[in-house]
mmCIF file of C-alpha atoms in Angstrom:
data_model
loop_
_atom_site.group_PDB
_atom_site.id
_atom_site.type_symbol
_atom_site.label_atom_id
_atom_site.label_comp_id
_atom_site.label_asym_id
_atom_site.label_seq_id
_atom_site.Cartn_x
_atom_site.Cartn_y
_atom_site.Cartn_z
ATOM 1 C CA UNK A 1 1.115 19.750 -8.582
ATOM 2 C CA UNK A 2 -0.119 16.252 -7.847
ATOM 3 C CA UNK A 3 2.309 14.195 -5.771
ATOM 4 C CA UNK A 4 2.398 10.387 -5.767
ATOM 5 C CA UNK A 5 3.903 8.063 -3.193
ATOM 6 C CA UNK A 6 4.774 4.376 -3.556
ATOM 7 C CA UNK A 7 4.506 2.126 -0.506
ATOM 8 C CA UNK A 8 5.885 -1.395 -0.726
ATOM 9 C CA UNK A 9 4.381 -3.885 1.691
ATOM 10 C CA UNK A 10 5.593 -7.317 2.767
ATOM 11 C CA UNK A 11 4.515 -8.811 6.105
ATOM 12 C CA UNK A 12 3.900 -5.417 7.711
ATOM 13 C CA UNK A 13 0.357 -5.826 8.995
ATOM 14 C CA UNK A 14 1.302 -4.054 12.244
ATOM 15 C CA UNK A 15 2.626 -0.963 10.435
ATOM 16 C CA UNK A 16 0.885 -0.639 7.066
ATOM 17 C CA UNK A 17 -2.208 1.177 8.339
ATOM 18 C CA UNK A 18 -0.095 3.856 9.993
ATOM 19 C CA UNK A 19 1.965 4.284 6.805
ATOM 20 C CA UNK A 20 -1.062 4.653 4.553
ATOM 21 C CA UNK A 21 -2.887 6.994 6.926
ATOM 22 C CA UNK A 22 0.252 9.109 7.291
ATOM 23 C CA UNK A 23 0.555 9.409 3.505
ATOM 24 C CA UNK A 24 -3.119 10.378 3.263
ATOM 25 C CA UNK A 25 -2.662 13.092 5.888
ATOM 26 C CA UNK A 26 0.286 14.566 3.993
ATOM 27 C CA UNK A 27 -2.055 15.514 1.181
ATOM 28 C CA UNK A 28 -0.550 13.435 -1.589
ATOM 29 C CA UNK A 29 -2.651 13.095 -4.712
ATOM 30 C CA UNK A 30 -2.046 9.386 -5.279
ATOM 31 C CA UNK A 31 -0.881 6.451 -3.191
ATOM 32 C CA UNK A 32 0.397 3.360 -4.960
ATOM 33 C CA UNK A 33 0.681 0.312 -2.717
ATOM 34 C CA UNK A 34 2.676 -2.658 -3.986
ATOM 35 C CA UNK A 35 1.760 -5.728 -1.931
ATOM 36 C CA UNK A 36 4.628 -8.191 -2.322
ATOM 37 C CA UNK A 37 2.860 -11.509 -1.598
ATOM 38 C CA UNK A 38 2.766 -11.165 2.199
ATOM 39 C CA UNK A 39 2.167 -14.274 4.281
ATOM 40 C CA UNK A 40 0.465 -12.377 7.111
ATOM 41 C CA UNK A 41 -2.687 -10.218 7.149
ATOM 42 C CA UNK A 42 -1.122 -7.223 5.348
ATOM 43 C CA UNK A 43 -3.292 -7.493 2.227
ATOM 44 C CA UNK A 44 -6.534 -7.594 4.238
ATOM 45 C CA UNK A 45 -5.499 -4.517 6.237
ATOM 46 C CA UNK A 46 -4.747 -2.650 3.004
ATOM 47 C CA UNK A 47 -8.066 -3.634 1.438
ATOM 48 C CA UNK A 48 -9.966 -2.521 4.537
ATOM 49 C CA UNK A 49 -8.282 0.886 4.509
ATOM 50 C CA UNK A 50 -9.029 1.340 0.806
ATOM 51 C CA UNK A 51 -12.691 0.413 1.286
ATOM 52 C CA UNK A 52 -13.093 2.835 4.204
ATOM 53 C CA UNK A 53 -11.058 5.722 2.774
ATOM 54 C CA UNK A 54 -12.417 8.946 1.404
ATOM 55 C CA UNK A 55 -11.989 8.919 -2.341
ATOM 56 C CA UNK A 56 -10.383 12.361 -2.612
ATOM 57 C CA UNK A 57 -7.054 10.513 -2.819
ATOM 58 C CA UNK A 58 -6.444 7.896 -5.495
ATOM 59 C CA UNK A 59 -5.247 4.687 -3.864
ATOM 60 C CA UNK A 60 -4.044 2.021 -6.268
ATOM 61 C CA UNK A 61 -3.197 -1.482 -5.113
ATOM 62 C CA UNK A 62 -0.824 -3.674 -7.074
ATOM 63 C CA UNK A 63 -0.497 -7.279 -5.936
ATOM 64 C CA UNK A 64 2.623 -9.175 -6.966
ATOM 65 C CA UNK A 65 2.127 -12.812 -7.892
ATOM 66 C CA UNK A 66 5.339 -13.733 -6.120
ATOM 67 C CA UNK A 67 7.639 -12.089 -3.615
ATOM 68 C CA UNK A 68 10.219 -10.103 -5.559
ATOM 69 C CA UNK A 69 11.636 -7.859 -2.830
ATOM 70 C CA UNK A 70 11.250 -4.178 -2.032
ATOM 71 C CA UNK A 71 13.669 -2.895 -4.671
ATOM 72 C CA UNK A 72 12.014 -4.643 -7.600
ATOM 73 C CA UNK A 73 8.545 -3.945 -6.187
ATOM 74 C CA UNK A 74 9.157 -0.208 -6.521
ATOM 75 C CA UNK A 75 9.801 -0.693 -10.238
ATOM 76 C CA UNK A 76 6.457 -2.416 -10.887
#
């Protein structure tokens, strides 16, 4: 069974790498990252991880056009 995980991200550049790497190590089949219009370097950190990741895990990045909050971001 393929498991998916959704990670919402807003101004978490210090923590997002650890979260994504942890999800990858858990053996999930898909990671969906919803970037909620961060004002720090979060998006660049996410993009770097995606570019350098092994492609045995699907990583999908969704970028919100405006900050809508964690609850609504999970519904995207």
